[in-house]
Amino acid sequence: MQEVYNEIIKNIEKERVLKDEWMSKHTSFKIGGKADLFIKANSIDEVKFICTIAKQKNIPICLIGNGTNILVSDKGIRGIVLKLNLNEVKVQDEFIYAEAGALLSKVASVACQNSLSGFEKLSGIPGTIGGAIKMNAGAYGQEMKALICETTYLDENLELRTIKNEEHEFSYRKSFFSSKKNYCILVTKLKLEKGVQEDIKKEMHDLLVSRKIKQPLEYANAGSTFKRGENFITAELIDKAGLKGYNIGNAYVSEKHAGFIINKGNATAKDVLELIEKVQQIVYEKFNKKIELEIEFIGER
Ligand SMILES: Cc1cc2nc3c(=O)[nH]c(=O)nc-3n(C[C@H](O)[C@H](O)[C@H](O)COP(=O)(O)OP(=O)(O)OC[C@H]3O[C@@H](n4cnc5c(N)ncnc54)[C@H](O)[C@@H]3O)c2cc1C
């Protein structure tokens, strides 16, 4: 890795190329071992440069956004973790152009400032545009799918490509990008509608209050651990199975919201994985339902 590091710092300041960086600093779960190299890219050219070197040296690359939907291995991540420092959000008429590293809260706030409606329900999701497109993030009946016109990304050959809404293959917490490892989402164009600023502001505020009441935001977590079932609400089954408060080490099923696993201190990824397995097993035994993971495990097994 030293050779790769030496190559990369020829073009990127050392302050943005971190060796042996703890991933627990970059995930909302506050869990995760060290990444060999953790790099923040400030431009598309830098992304291309880093990916080219990784390709030449046969080093894996792992993209992350705000780290709010991932569980990183205690053994860390071999190779390069790449985070996009591209956060610009621009408005033109009822369209918003958002770079992949922009937080959804920033997009929502720009939309509100411009009296554009449609993004309110997504405003409390703590991820970036890149992460939200990849998993078709959604809340309160609204999904990214409904708002996206087109997205520009880098493919595996580092070619810039743009796809229209229907080419995203959006479905529940999935998109075209779900199966394309290392396609790097760069920017997206969203279509919103003219609205009344006061109403937009109020809806965003009310939904944030509701999140604070219903979700265990006082603890580190990665949102809903499991996907919603096709004909059942996963959190309800976990609750009915008597699993609220169940723990392995410092990983707990939240007492406040059974769909969340929380880190009450120094939980490890191993604790969380064991707890996930236990919850899946007990729910299956009691209700004959398989519950699928929503969070993504990243790193060395
Ligand atoms: C308290 C809390 C509440 C949440 N509530 C919701 C909710 O209501 N609805 C919901 O859908 N989710 C929710 N989440 C989960 C999470 O915020 C979303 O899934 C979010 O979209 C993840 O974005 P991220 O930037 O954090 O992605 P990360 O977790 O960093 O990464 C997720 C995936 O996206 C990929 N990725 C990230 N950026 C790019 C890019 N530029 N190009 C290609 N791939 C990329 C990563 O490789 C990874 O596979 C919640 C999480 C928390 C902690």
CSV table of N, CA, C and O in Angstrom, one decimal, residues 145-234:
chain,number,residue,atom,x,y,z
A,145,LYS,N,-36.9,7.5,-6.1
A,145,LYS,CA,-37.4,7.1,-7.5
A,145,LYS,C,-38.3,8.1,-8.1
A,145,LYS,O,-38.3,8.4,-9.3
A,146,ALA,N,-39.2,8.7,-7.2
A,146,ALA,CA,-40.2,9.6,-7.7
A,146,ALA,C,-39.7,11.0,-8.1
A,146,ALA,O,-40.4,11.7,-8.8
A,147,LEU,N,-38.4,11.3,-7.7
A,147,LEU,CA,-37.9,12.6,-8.0
A,147,LEU,C,-36.8,12.8,-9.0
A,147,LEU,O,-36.5,13.8,-9.5
A,148,ILE,N,-36.2,11.6,-9.3
A,148,ILE,CA,-35.0,11.7,-10.1
A,148,ILE,C,-35.3,11.7,-11.6
A,148,ILE,O,-36.1,10.9,-12.1
A,149,CYS,N,-34.6,12.7,-12.3
A,149,CYS,CA,-34.8,12.7,-13.7
A,149,CYS,C,-33.6,11.9,-14.4
A,149,CYS,O,-33.8,11.1,-15.2
A,150,GLU,N,-32.4,12.3,-13.9
A,150,GLU,CA,-31.2,11.5,-14.5
A,150,GLU,C,-30.1,11.6,-13.5
A,150,GLU,O,-30.0,12.5,-12.7
A,151,THR,N,-29.2,10.6,-13.7
A,151,THR,CA,-28.0,10.6,-12.8
A,151,THR,C,-26.7,10.3,-13.7
A,151,THR,O,-26.8,9.5,-14.6
A,152,THR,N,-25.7,11.0,-13.4
A,152,THR,CA,-24.4,10.8,-14.1
A,152,THR,C,-23.4,10.1,-13.1
A,152,THR,O,-23.3,10.4,-11.9
A,153,TYR,N,-22.8,9.1,-13.7
A,153,TYR,CA,-21.9,8.3,-12.9
A,153,TYR,C,-20.6,7.9,-13.7
A,153,TYR,O,-20.6,8.0,-14.9
A,154,LEU,N,-19.6,7.3,-13.0
A,154,LEU,CA,-18.5,6.7,-13.7
A,154,LEU,C,-18.6,5.2,-13.7
A,154,LEU,O,-18.9,4.7,-12.6
A,155,ASP,N,-18.5,4.6,-14.8
A,155,ASP,CA,-18.6,3.1,-14.8
A,155,ASP,C,-17.3,2.5,-14.5
A,155,ASP,O,-16.3,3.2,-14.2
A,156,GLU,N,-17.2,1.1,-14.7
A,156,GLU,CA,-16.0,0.4,-14.3
A,156,GLU,C,-14.8,0.8,-15.2
A,156,GLU,O,-13.6,0.6,-14.8
A,157,ASN,N,-15.1,1.3,-16.4
A,157,ASN,CA,-14.0,1.7,-17.2
A,157,ASN,C,-13.7,3.2,-17.1
A,157,ASN,O,-13.0,3.8,-18.0
A,158,LEU,N,-14.2,3.8,-16.1
A,158,LEU,CA,-14.1,5.2,-15.8
A,158,LEU,C,-14.6,6.1,-16.9
A,158,LEU,O,-14.1,7.2,-17.1
A,159,GLU,N,-15.7,5.6,-17.6
A,159,GLU,CA,-16.4,6.4,-18.6
A,159,GLU,C,-17.5,7.1,-17.9
A,159,GLU,O,-18.2,6.5,-17.0
A,160,LEU,N,-17.7,8.4,-18.3
A,160,LEU,CA,-18.9,9.1,-17.7
A,160,LEU,C,-20.1,8.7,-18.4
A,160,LEU,O,-20.2,8.7,-19.6
A,161,ARG,N,-21.2,8.3,-17.7
A,161,ARG,CA,-22.4,7.9,-18.3
A,161,ARG,C,-23.6,8.6,-17.6
A,161,ARG,O,-23.5,8.9,-16.4
A,162,THR,N,-24.7,8.8,-18.3
A,162,THR,CA,-25.9,9.4,-17.7
A,162,THR,C,-27.1,8.5,-18.0
A,162,THR,O,-27.2,8.1,-19.2
A,163,ILE,N,-27.8,8.2,-17.0
A,163,ILE,CA,-29.0,7.4,-17.2
A,163,ILE,C,-30.3,8.2,-16.8
A,163,ILE,O,-30.3,9.0,-15.9
A,164,LYS,N,-31.4,7.9,-17.5
A,164,LYS,CA,-32.7,8.5,-17.2
A,164,LYS,C,-33.3,7.7,-16.0
A,164,LYS,O,-32.9,6.6,-15.7
A,165,ASN,N,-34.4,8.3,-15.5
A,165,ASN,CA,-35.1,7.7,-14.3
A,165,ASN,C,-35.3,6.2,-14.5
A,165,ASN,O,-35.0,5.4,-13.7
A,166,GLU,N,-36.0,5.8,-15.6
A,166,GLU,CA,-36.4,4.4,-15.8
A,166,GLU,C,-35.2,3.5,-15.9
A,166,GLU,O,-35.3,2.3,-15.5
A,167,GLU,N,-34.0,4.0,-16.2
A,167,GLU,CA,-32.8,3.1,-16.3
A,167,GLU,C,-32.2,2.9,-14.9
A,167,GLU,O,-31.3,2.1,-14.8
A,168,HIS,N,-32.7,3.6,-13.9
A,168,HIS,CA,-32.2,3.3,-12.6
A,168,HIS,C,-32.7,2.0,-12.0
A,168,HIS,O,-32.1,1.5,-11.0
A,169,GLU,N,-33.7,1.4,-12.6
A,169,GLU,CA,-34.3,0.1,-12.2
A,169,GLU,C,-34.6,0.2,-10.7
A,169,GLU,O,-34.3,-0.7,-9.9
A,170,PHE,N,-35.2,1.3,-10.3
A,170,PHE,CA,-35.5,1.4,-8.9
A,170,PHE,C,-36.6,0.4,-8.4
A,170,PHE,O,-37.6,0.2,-9.1
A,171,SER,N,-36.4,-0.2,-7.2
A,171,SER,CA,-37.4,-0.9,-6.6
A,171,SER,C,-37.2,-0.7,-5.1
A,171,SER,O,-36.3,0.1,-4.7
A,172,TYR,N,-37.9,-1.4,-4.2
A,172,TYR,CA,-37.8,-1.1,-2.8
A,172,TYR,C,-36.3,-1.3,-2.3
A,172,TYR,O,-35.8,-2.4,-2.3
A,173,ARG,N,-35.7,-0.2,-1.9
A,173,ARG,CA,-34.3,-0.2,-1.4
A,173,ARG,C,-33.3,-0.8,-2.3
A,173,ARG,O,-32.3,-1.4,-1.9
A,174,LYS,N,-33.6,-0.6,-3.6
A,174,LYS,CA,-32.6,-1.2,-4.6
A,174,LYS,C,-32.6,-0.3,-5.8
A,174,LYS,O,-33.6,0.4,-6.1
A,175,SER,N,-31.5,-0.3,-6.6
A,175,SER,CA,-31.4,0.3,-7.9
A,175,SER,C,-30.5,-0.4,-8.8
A,175,SER,O,-29.8,-1.4,-8.3
A,176,PHE,N,-30.3,0.1,-10.0
A,176,PHE,CA,-29.3,-0.4,-10.9
A,176,PHE,C,-28.0,-0.5,-10.3
A,176,PHE,O,-27.2,-1.4,-10.5
A,177,PHE,N,-27.7,0.5,-9.4
A,177,PHE,CA,-26.3,0.6,-8.8
A,177,PHE,C,-26.1,-0.5,-7.7
A,177,PHE,O,-24.9,-0.7,-7.3
A,178,SER,N,-27.2,-1.1,-7.2
A,178,SER,CA,-27.0,-2.1,-6.2
A,178,SER,C,-26.1,-3.3,-6.6
A,178,SER,O,-25.4,-3.9,-5.8
A,179,SER,N,-26.2,-3.6,-7.9
A,179,SER,CA,-25.4,-4.8,-8.3
A,179,SER,C,-24.2,-4.4,-9.1
A,179,SER,O,-23.4,-5.2,-9.6
A,180,LYS,N,-23.9,-3.0,-9.1
A,180,LYS,CA,-22.7,-2.6,-9.9
A,180,LYS,C,-21.7,-2.0,-8.9
A,180,LYS,O,-21.7,-0.9,-8.5
A,181,LYS,N,-20.8,-2.9,-8.5
A,181,LYS,CA,-19.8,-2.6,-7.5
A,181,LYS,C,-18.9,-1.5,-8.1
A,181,LYS,O,-18.5,-1.6,-9.2
A,182,ASN,N,-18.7,-0.4,-7.3
A,182,ASN,CA,-17.8,0.6,-7.7
A,182,ASN,C,-18.2,1.5,-8.9
A,182,ASN,O,-17.4,2.3,-9.4
A,183,TYR,N,-19.5,1.4,-9.3
A,183,TYR,CA,-19.9,2.5,-10.2
A,183,TYR,C,-20.1,3.7,-9.3
A,183,TYR,O,-20.7,3.6,-8.2
A,184,CYS,N,-19.5,4.8,-9.7
A,184,CYS,CA,-19.4,5.9,-8.8
A,184,CYS,C,-20.4,7.0,-9.2
A,184,CYS,O,-20.3,7.7,-10.2
A,185,ILE,N,-21.5,7.2,-8.4
A,185,ILE,CA,-22.5,8.2,-8.7
A,185,ILE,C,-21.9,9.5,-8.5
A,185,ILE,O,-21.2,9.8,-7.4
A,186,LEU,N,-22.1,10.5,-9.4
A,186,LEU,CA,-21.4,11.8,-9.3
A,186,LEU,C,-22.4,12.9,-9.1
A,186,LEU,O,-22.2,13.8,-8.2
A,187,VAL,N,-23.5,12.9,-9.9
A,187,VAL,CA,-24.4,14.0,-9.8
A,187,VAL,C,-25.8,13.6,-10.2
A,187,VAL,O,-25.9,12.6,-11.1
A,188,THR,N,-26.9,14.2,-9.7
A,188,THR,CA,-28.2,13.8,-10.1
A,188,THR,C,-29.0,15.0,-10.3
A,188,THR,O,-28.8,16.1,-9.8
A,189,LYS,N,-30.1,14.9,-11.2
A,189,LYS,CA,-31.0,16.0,-11.4
A,189,LYS,C,-32.4,15.5,-10.9
A,189,LYS,O,-32.9,14.4,-11.3
A,190,LEU,N,-32.9,16.4,-10.0
A,190,LEU,CA,-34.2,16.0,-9.4
A,190,LEU,C,-35.3,17.0,-9.9
A,190,LEU,O,-34.9,18.2,-10.1
A,191,LYS,N,-36.5,16.5,-10.0
A,191,LYS,CA,-37.6,17.5,-10.4
A,191,LYS,C,-38.5,17.6,-9.2
A,191,LYS,O,-39.1,16.6,-8.7
A,192,LEU,N,-38.7,18.8,-8.7
A,192,LEU,CA,-39.6,19.1,-7.6
A,192,LEU,C,-40.7,20.0,-8.2
A,192,LEU,O,-40.8,20.2,-9.4
A,193,GLU,N,-41.6,20.4,-7.2
A,193,GLU,CA,-42.7,21.2,-7.7
A,193,GLU,C,-42.8,22.5,-6.9
A,193,GLU,O,-42.3,22.5,-5.7
A,194,LYS,N,-43.3,23.6,-7.5
A,194,LYS,CA,-43.5,24.8,-6.7
A,194,LYS,C,-44.4,24.6,-5.5
A,194,LYS,O,-45.4,23.9,-5.7
A,195,GLY,N,-44.0,25.1,-4.4
A,195,GLY,CA,-44.8,24.9,-3.2
A,195,GLY,C,-44.8,26.2,-2.4
A,195,GLY,O,-44.2,27.2,-2.8
A,196,VAL,N,-45.4,26.1,-1.2
A,196,VAL,CA,-45.4,27.2,-0.3
A,196,VAL,C,-44.4,27.0,0.8
A,196,VAL,O,-44.4,26.0,1.5
A,197,GLN,N,-43.5,28.0,0.9
A,197,GLN,CA,-42.3,27.8,1.7
A,197,GLN,C,-42.6,27.4,3.2
A,197,GLN,O,-42.1,26.5,3.8
A,198,GLU,N,-43.6,28.1,3.7
A,198,GLU,CA,-44.0,27.9,5.1
A,198,GLU,C,-44.5,26.5,5.3
A,198,GLU,O,-44.2,25.8,6.3
A,199,ASP,N,-45.3,25.9,4.3
A,199,ASP,CA,-45.8,24.5,4.5
A,199,ASP,C,-44.6,23.5,4.4
A,199,ASP,O,-44.6,22.5,5.1
A,200,ILE,N,-43.7,23.8,3.5
A,200,ILE,CA,-42.5,22.9,3.3
A,200,ILE,C,-41.7,22.9,4.6
A,200,ILE,O,-41.4,21.8,5.1
A,201,LYS,N,-41.5,24.1,5.2
A,201,LYS,CA,-40.7,24.2,6.4
A,201,LYS,C,-41.4,23.4,7.5
A,201,LYS,O,-40.8,22.7,8.3
A,202,LYS,N,-42.7,23.6,7.6
A,202,LYS,CA,-43.5,23.0,8.7
A,202,LYS,C,-43.4,21.4,8.6
A,202,LYS,O,-43.2,20.7,9.6
A,203,GLU,N,-43.6,20.9,7.4
A,203,GLU,CA,-43.6,19.5,7.2
A,203,GLU,C,-42.3,18.9,7.6
A,203,GLU,O,-42.2,17.9,8.3
A,204,MET,N,-41.2,19.6,7.1
A,204,MET,CA,-39.9,19.1,7.5
A,204,MET,C,-39.6,19.1,9.0
A,204,MET,O,-39.1,18.1,9.6
A,205,HIS,N,-40.1,20.1,9.6
A,205,HIS,CA,-39.9,20.3,11.1
A,205,HIS,C,-40.7,19.2,11.8
A,205,HIS,O,-40.2,18.5,12.7
A,206,ASP,N,-42.0,19.0,11.4
A,206,ASP,CA,-42.8,18.0,12.1
A,206,ASP,C,-42.3,16.6,11.9
A,206,ASP,O,-42.3,15.8,12.8
A,207,LEU,N,-41.7,16.3,10.7
A,207,LEU,CA,-41.2,14.9,10.5
A,207,LEU,C,-39.9,14.7,11.3
A,207,LEU,O,-39.7,13.6,11.8
A,208,LEU,N,-39.1,15.8,11.4
A,208,LEU,CA,-37.9,15.6,12.3
A,208,LEU,C,-38.3,15.4,13.7
A,208,LEU,O,-37.6,14.5,14.4
A,209,VAL,N,-39.3,16.1,14.2
A,209,VAL,CA,-39.7,15.9,15.6
A,209,VAL,C,-40.2,14.4,15.7
A,209,VAL,O,-39.9,13.7,16.7
A,210,SER,N,-41.0,14.0,14.7
A,210,SER,CA,-41.5,12.6,14.8
A,210,SER,C,-40.4,11.6,14.8
A,210,SER,O,-40.4,10.6,15.5
A,211,ARG,N,-39.3,11.8,14.0
A,211,ARG,CA,-38.2,10.9,14.0
A,211,ARG,C,-37.5,10.8,15.4
A,211,ARG,O,-37.2,9.8,15.9
A,212,LYS,N,-37.4,12.0,16.0
A,212,LYS,CA,-36.7,12.1,17.3
A,212,LYS,C,-37.5,11.3,18.4
A,212,LYS,O,-37.0,10.7,19.3
A,213,ILE,N,-38.9,11.4,18.2
A,213,ILE,CA,-39.7,10.7,19.2
A,213,ILE,C,-39.7,9.1,18.9
A,213,ILE,O,-39.6,8.4,19.9
A,214,LYS,N,-39.7,8.7,17.7
A,214,LYS,CA,-39.9,7.3,17.4
A,214,LYS,C,-38.5,6.6,17.2
A,214,LYS,O,-38.5,5.3,17.4
A,215,GLN,N,-37.5,7.3,16.9
A,215,GLN,CA,-36.2,6.5,16.6
A,215,GLN,C,-35.2,6.8,17.7
A,215,GLN,O,-35.1,7.8,18.3
A,216,PRO,N,-34.3,5.8,18.0
A,216,PRO,CA,-33.4,5.9,19.1
A,216,PRO,C,-32.1,6.7,18.7
A,216,PRO,O,-31.0,6.2,18.6
A,217,LEU,N,-32.4,8.0,18.4
A,217,LEU,CA,-31.3,8.8,17.8
A,217,LEU,C,-30.2,9.2,18.9
A,217,LEU,O,-29.2,9.7,18.5
A,218,GLU,N,-30.5,8.8,20.1
A,218,GLU,CA,-29.6,9.1,21.2
A,218,GLU,C,-28.4,8.1,21.2
A,218,GLU,O,-27.4,8.3,21.8
A,219,TYR,N,-28.6,7.0,20.4
A,219,TYR,CA,-27.5,6.0,20.3
A,219,TYR,C,-27.0,5.9,18.9
A,219,TYR,O,-27.8,6.2,17.9
A,220,ALA,N,-25.8,5.4,18.7
A,220,ALA,CA,-25.3,5.2,17.4
A,220,ALA,C,-26.0,4.0,16.7
A,220,ALA,O,-26.3,3.0,17.4
A,221,ASN,N,-26.4,4.2,15.5
A,221,ASN,CA,-27.2,3.2,14.7
A,221,ASN,C,-27.0,3.4,13.2
A,221,ASN,O,-26.4,4.4,12.8
A,222,ALA,N,-27.6,2.5,12.5
A,222,ALA,CA,-27.6,2.7,11.0
A,222,ALA,C,-29.0,2.7,10.4
A,222,ALA,O,-29.2,2.1,9.3
A,223,GLY,N,-29.9,3.2,11.2
A,223,GLY,CA,-31.3,3.2,10.7
A,223,GLY,C,-31.9,1.9,10.8
A,223,GLY,O,-31.5,1.1,11.7
A,224,SER,N,-32.9,1.6,10.0
A,224,SER,CA,-33.6,0.3,10.1
A,224,SER,C,-32.6,-0.8,9.7
A,224,SER,O,-32.1,-0.7,8.6
A,225,THR,N,-32.5,-1.7,10.6
A,225,THR,CA,-31.5,-2.8,10.3
A,225,THR,C,-32.0,-3.7,9.2
A,225,THR,O,-31.3,-4.2,8.4
A,226,PHE,N,-33.4,-4.0,9.2
A,226,PHE,CA,-34.0,-4.9,8.3
A,226,PHE,C,-34.9,-4.2,7.4
A,226,PHE,O,-35.5,-3.2,7.7
A,227,LYS,N,-35.1,-4.9,6.2
A,227,LYS,CA,-36.1,-4.3,5.3
A,227,LYS,C,-37.5,-4.6,5.8
A,227,LYS,O,-37.7,-5.6,6.5
A,228,ARG,N,-38.5,-3.8,5.3
A,228,ARG,CA,-39.9,-4.1,5.5
A,228,ARG,C,-40.2,-5.4,4.8
A,228,ARG,O,-39.7,-5.7,3.7
A,229,GLY,N,-41.1,-6.2,5.4
A,229,GLY,CA,-41.5,-7.4,4.7
A,229,GLY,C,-42.6,-7.1,3.6
A,229,GLY,O,-43.1,-6.0,3.6
A,230,GLU,N,-42.9,-8.1,2.8
A,230,GLU,CA,-43.8,-7.8,1.7
A,230,GLU,C,-45.2,-7.7,2.3
A,230,GLU,O,-46.1,-6.9,1.8
A,231,ASN,N,-45.5,-8.5,3.3
A,231,ASN,CA,-46.9,-8.5,3.9
A,231,ASN,C,-46.8,-8.4,5.4
A,231,ASN,O,-47.7,-8.9,6.1
A,232,PHE,N,-45.7,-7.8,5.9
A,232,PHE,CA,-45.6,-7.7,7.4
A,232,PHE,C,-44.7,-6.5,7.7
A,232,PHE,O,-43.8,-6.1,6.8
A,233,ILE,N,-44.8,-6.0,8.9
A,233,ILE,CA,-43.9,-4.9,9.3
A,233,ILE,C,-42.9,-5.6,10.2
A,233,ILE,O,-43.2,-6.1,11.3
A,234,THR,N,-41.6,-5.6,9.7
A,234,THR,CA,-40.6,-6.3,10.4
A,234,THR,C,-40.4,-5.9,11.9
A,234,THR,O,-40.3,-6.8,12.8
